[in-house]
Amino acid sequence: MATIDKCPSGALSYLALDMEDEQRFEEISNTRAEVIPNGPLIVYGTLTVEDRNGAETVHSKTTAFCRCGHSSNKPYCDGSHIAAHFSDEAQTQDS
């Protein structure tokens, strides 16, 4: 469980059936999002993701979503933004 708790992308998870730690419950039930500069959208908390076929997956703790469009595991981030040199800075165009 300690290794899974350290996973920054949320790709690893577990379910503790006897979870009595109120602080841990609050941690996963308060959902918030953070945009990582030049990287993924990180969502902290519990959420349900529905795929294009209608199948639902419940995620808790941390989930990383792709923003670059290069992930082979969409909608989730697989780190492809690094090789793609993704930048979320506004591109200026010469007129």
Coordinates of N, CA and C in Angstrom, one line a residue:
M1 N 0.8 -1.2 0.0 CA 0.0 0.0 0.0 C 0.9 1.3 0.0
A2 N 2.0 1.2 0.7 CA 2.9 2.4 0.7 C 3.4 2.7 -0.7
T3 N 3.8 1.7 -1.5 CA 4.2 2.0 -2.9 C 3.1 2.6 -3.7
I4 N 1.9 2.1 -3.6 CA 0.8 2.6 -4.3 C 0.5 4.0 -3.9
D5 N 0.6 4.3 -2.6 CA 0.3 5.7 -2.2 C 1.3 6.7 -2.7
K6 N 2.5 6.2 -3.1 CA 3.5 7.1 -3.7 C 3.3 7.3 -5.2
C7 N 2.5 6.6 -5.9 CA 2.3 6.7 -7.3 C 1.8 8.1 -7.7
P8 N 2.6 8.9 -8.4 CA 2.1 10.2 -8.7 C 1.0 10.4 -9.8
S9 N 0.9 9.4 -10.6 CA -0.2 9.5 -11.7 C -1.5 8.9 -11.3
G10 N -1.5 8.1 -10.2 CA -2.7 7.4 -9.8 C -3.0 6.1 -10.6
A11 N -2.0 5.7 -11.4 CA -2.2 4.5 -12.2 C -2.3 3.3 -11.3
L12 N -1.8 3.3 -10.1 CA -1.9 2.2 -9.2 C -2.9 2.6 -8.1
S13 N -3.7 1.6 -7.7 CA -4.7 1.9 -6.7 C -5.0 0.6 -5.9
Y14 N -5.7 0.8 -4.8 CA -6.2 -0.4 -4.0 C -7.4 0.0 -3.3
L15 N -8.1 -0.9 -2.8 CA -9.4 -0.7 -2.1 C -9.2 -1.3 -0.7
A16 N -9.3 -0.5 0.3 CA -9.2 -1.0 1.7 C -10.6 -1.1 2.2
L17 N -11.1 -2.4 2.3 CA -12.4 -2.7 2.7 C -12.7 -2.3 4.1
D18 N -11.7 -2.2 5.0 CA -12.0 -1.9 6.4 C -11.4 -0.5 6.7
M19 N -11.4 0.4 5.7 CA -10.9 1.7 5.9 C -11.7 2.5 7.0
E20 N -11.0 2.8 8.1 CA -11.7 3.6 9.2 C -11.0 4.9 9.4
D21 N -10.0 5.2 8.6 CA -9.3 6.5 8.8 C -10.0 7.6 8.2
E22 N -10.7 8.4 9.0 CA -11.5 9.5 8.5 C -10.7 10.5 7.6
Q23 N -9.5 10.8 8.0 CA -8.7 11.7 7.2 C -8.5 11.2 5.8
R24 N -8.2 9.9 5.7 CA -8.0 9.3 4.4 C -9.2 9.4 3.5
F25 N -10.4 9.2 4.1 CA -11.7 9.3 3.4 C -11.9 10.7 2.9
E26 N -11.6 11.7 3.7 CA -11.7 13.1 3.3 C -10.8 13.4 2.2
E27 N -9.6 12.8 2.2 CA -8.6 13.1 1.2 C -9.1 12.6 -0.2
I28 N -9.8 11.5 -0.2 CA -10.2 11.0 -1.5 C -11.6 11.5 -1.9
S29 N -12.3 12.0 -1.0 CA -13.7 12.5 -1.3 C -13.8 14.0 -1.7
N30 N -12.7 14.7 -1.4 CA -12.7 16.1 -1.8 C -11.9 16.2 -3.1
T31 N -12.7 16.4 -4.2 CA -12.1 16.4 -5.5 C -11.6 17.8 -5.9
R32 N -10.4 17.8 -6.5 CA -9.9 19.1 -7.1 C -9.0 18.7 -8.3
A33 N -8.8 19.7 -9.2 CA -8.1 19.5 -10.4 C -6.9 20.5 -10.4
E34 N -5.8 20.1 -11.0 CA -4.6 20.9 -11.1 C -4.0 20.7 -12.5
V35 N -3.7 21.8 -13.2 CA -3.1 21.7 -14.5 C -1.6 21.7 -14.3
I36 N -0.9 20.7 -14.7 CA 0.6 20.7 -14.6 C 1.2 21.4 -15.8
P37 N 2.0 22.4 -15.6 CA 2.6 23.1 -16.7 C 3.3 22.2 -17.7
N38 N 2.9 22.3 -19.0 CA 3.4 21.4 -20.0 C 3.2 19.9 -19.8
G39 N 2.2 19.6 -19.0 CA 1.9 18.2 -18.6 C 0.5 17.9 -18.5
P40 N 0.1 16.9 -17.8 CA -1.3 16.4 -17.7 C -2.1 17.3 -16.8
L41 N -3.4 17.0 -16.8 CA -4.4 17.5 -15.9 C -4.5 16.5 -14.8
I42 N -4.2 16.9 -13.6 CA -4.3 16.0 -12.4 C -5.5 16.2 -11.7
V43 N -6.3 15.2 -11.4 CA -7.5 15.3 -10.6 C -7.3 14.5 -9.3
Y44 N -7.5 15.1 -8.2 CA -7.3 14.5 -6.9 C -8.7 14.3 -6.3
G45 N -9.0 13.1 -5.9 CA -10.2 12.8 -5.3 C -10.9 11.6 -6.0
T46 N -12.1 11.3 -5.7 CA -12.9 10.2 -6.3 C -13.7 10.7 -7.4
L47 N -13.6 10.0 -8.6 CA -14.4 10.4 -9.8 C -14.7 9.1 -10.6
T48 N -15.7 9.2 -11.4 CA -16.1 8.1 -12.3 C -15.8 8.6 -13.7
V49 N -15.1 7.8 -14.4 CA -14.8 8.1 -15.8 C -15.5 7.1 -16.7
E50 N -16.3 7.6 -17.7 CA -17.0 6.8 -18.6 C -16.3 6.8 -19.9
D51 N -16.0 5.6 -20.5 CA -15.3 5.5 -21.8 C -16.3 5.6 -22.9
R52 N -15.8 5.6 -24.1 CA -16.7 5.8 -25.3 C -17.8 4.7 -25.5
N53 N -17.5 3.6 -24.8 CA -18.5 2.5 -24.9 C -19.5 2.5 -23.7
G54 N -19.4 3.5 -22.9 CA -20.3 3.6 -21.7 C -19.8 2.8 -20.5
A55 N -18.7 2.2 -20.6 CA -18.1 1.5 -19.4 C -17.6 2.5 -18.4
E56 N -17.9 2.3 -17.1 CA -17.5 3.3 -16.1 C -16.4 2.7 -15.3
T57 N -15.4 3.5 -14.9 CA -14.3 3.1 -14.0 C -14.2 4.2 -12.9
V58 N -14.2 3.7 -11.7 CA -14.1 4.6 -10.5 C -12.6 4.8 -10.2
H59 N -12.2 6.0 -10.0 CA -10.8 6.3 -9.6 C -10.8 7.0 -8.3
S60 N -9.9 6.8 -7.5 CA -9.8 7.5 -6.2 C -8.3 7.9 -6.1
K61 N -8.1 8.9 -5.3 CA -6.8 9.5 -5.0 C -6.3 10.4 -6.1
T62 N -5.6 9.9 -7.1 CA -5.0 10.8 -8.1 C -5.2 10.2 -9.5
T63 N -5.6 11.0 -10.4 CA -5.8 10.5 -11.8 C -5.2 11.6 -12.7
A64 N -4.3 11.1 -13.6 CA -3.7 12.1 -14.6 C -4.3 11.9 -16.0
F65 N -4.9 13.0 -16.5 CA -5.5 13.0 -17.8 C -4.6 13.7 -18.8
C66 N -4.6 13.1 -20.0 CA -3.8 13.6 -21.1 C -4.3 15.0 -21.6
R67 N -3.3 15.9 -21.8 CA -3.7 17.2 -22.4 C -3.0 17.4 -23.8
C68 N -2.0 16.6 -24.1 CA -1.2 16.8 -25.3 C -1.8 16.1 -26.5
G69 N -2.6 15.1 -26.3 CA -3.2 14.4 -27.4 C -2.4 13.2 -27.9
H70 N -1.2 13.0 -27.3 CA -0.3 11.9 -27.8 C -0.4 10.6 -27.0
S71 N -1.1 10.6 -25.9 CA -1.1 9.4 -25.1 C -1.7 8.2 -25.8
S72 N -1.1 7.0 -25.6 CA -1.7 5.8 -26.2 C -2.7 5.2 -25.2
N73 N -3.0 5.9 -24.1 CA -3.9 5.4 -23.1 C -5.0 6.4 -22.8
K74 N -5.4 7.2 -23.8 CA -6.4 8.2 -23.6 C -7.7 7.7 -22.9
P75 N -8.2 8.4 -22.0 CA -8.0 9.8 -21.7 C -6.9 10.0 -20.7
Y76 N -6.2 9.0 -20.3 CA -5.2 9.1 -19.3 C -3.8 9.4 -19.8
C77 N -3.0 10.1 -19.0 CA -1.7 10.5 -19.4 C -0.8 9.3 -19.3
D78 N 0.1 9.1 -20.3 CA 1.1 8.0 -20.2 C 2.5 8.6 -20.3
G79 N 2.6 9.9 -20.2 CA 4.0 10.5 -20.3 C 4.4 10.9 -21.7
S80 N 3.5 10.7 -22.7 CA 3.9 11.0 -24.0 C 4.2 12.5 -24.3
H81 N 3.7 13.3 -23.4 CA 3.9 14.8 -23.6 C 5.4 15.1 -23.5
I82 N 6.2 14.3 -22.9 CA 7.6 14.6 -22.8 C 8.3 14.4 -24.1
A83 N 8.1 13.2 -24.7 CA 8.7 12.9 -26.0 C 8.1 13.8 -27.1
A84 N 6.8 14.3 -27.0 CA 6.2 15.1 -27.9 C 6.6 16.6 -27.7
H85 N 7.3 16.9 -26.7 CA 7.7 18.3 -26.3 C 6.5 19.2 -26.2
F86 N 5.5 18.6 -25.6 CA 4.2 19.4 -25.4 C 4.5 20.7 -24.6
S87 N 3.9 21.7 -25.1 CA 4.0 23.0 -24.4 C 2.6 23.6 -24.3
D88 N 2.2 24.1 -23.2 CA 0.8 24.7 -23.1 C 0.9 26.2 -23.1
E89 N 2.1 26.7 -23.4 CA 2.2 28.2 -23.6 C 1.6 28.6 -24.9
A90 N 1.0 29.8 -24.9 CA 0.4 30.3 -26.1 C 1.4 30.5 -27.2
Q91 N 1.1 30.0 -28.4 CA 2.0 30.1 -29.5 C 1.7 31.4 -30.2
T92 N 2.7 32.2 -30.5 CA 2.5 33.5 -31.2 C 2.7 33.2 -32.7
Q93 N 1.9 33.9 -33.5 CA 2.0 33.7 -34.9 C 2.4 35.1 -35.5
D94 N 3.3 35.0 -36.5 CA 3.7 36.2 -37.2 C 2.6 36.6 -38.2
S95 N 2.2 37.8 -38.2 CA 1.2 38.3 -39.1 C 1.8 38.8 -40.4

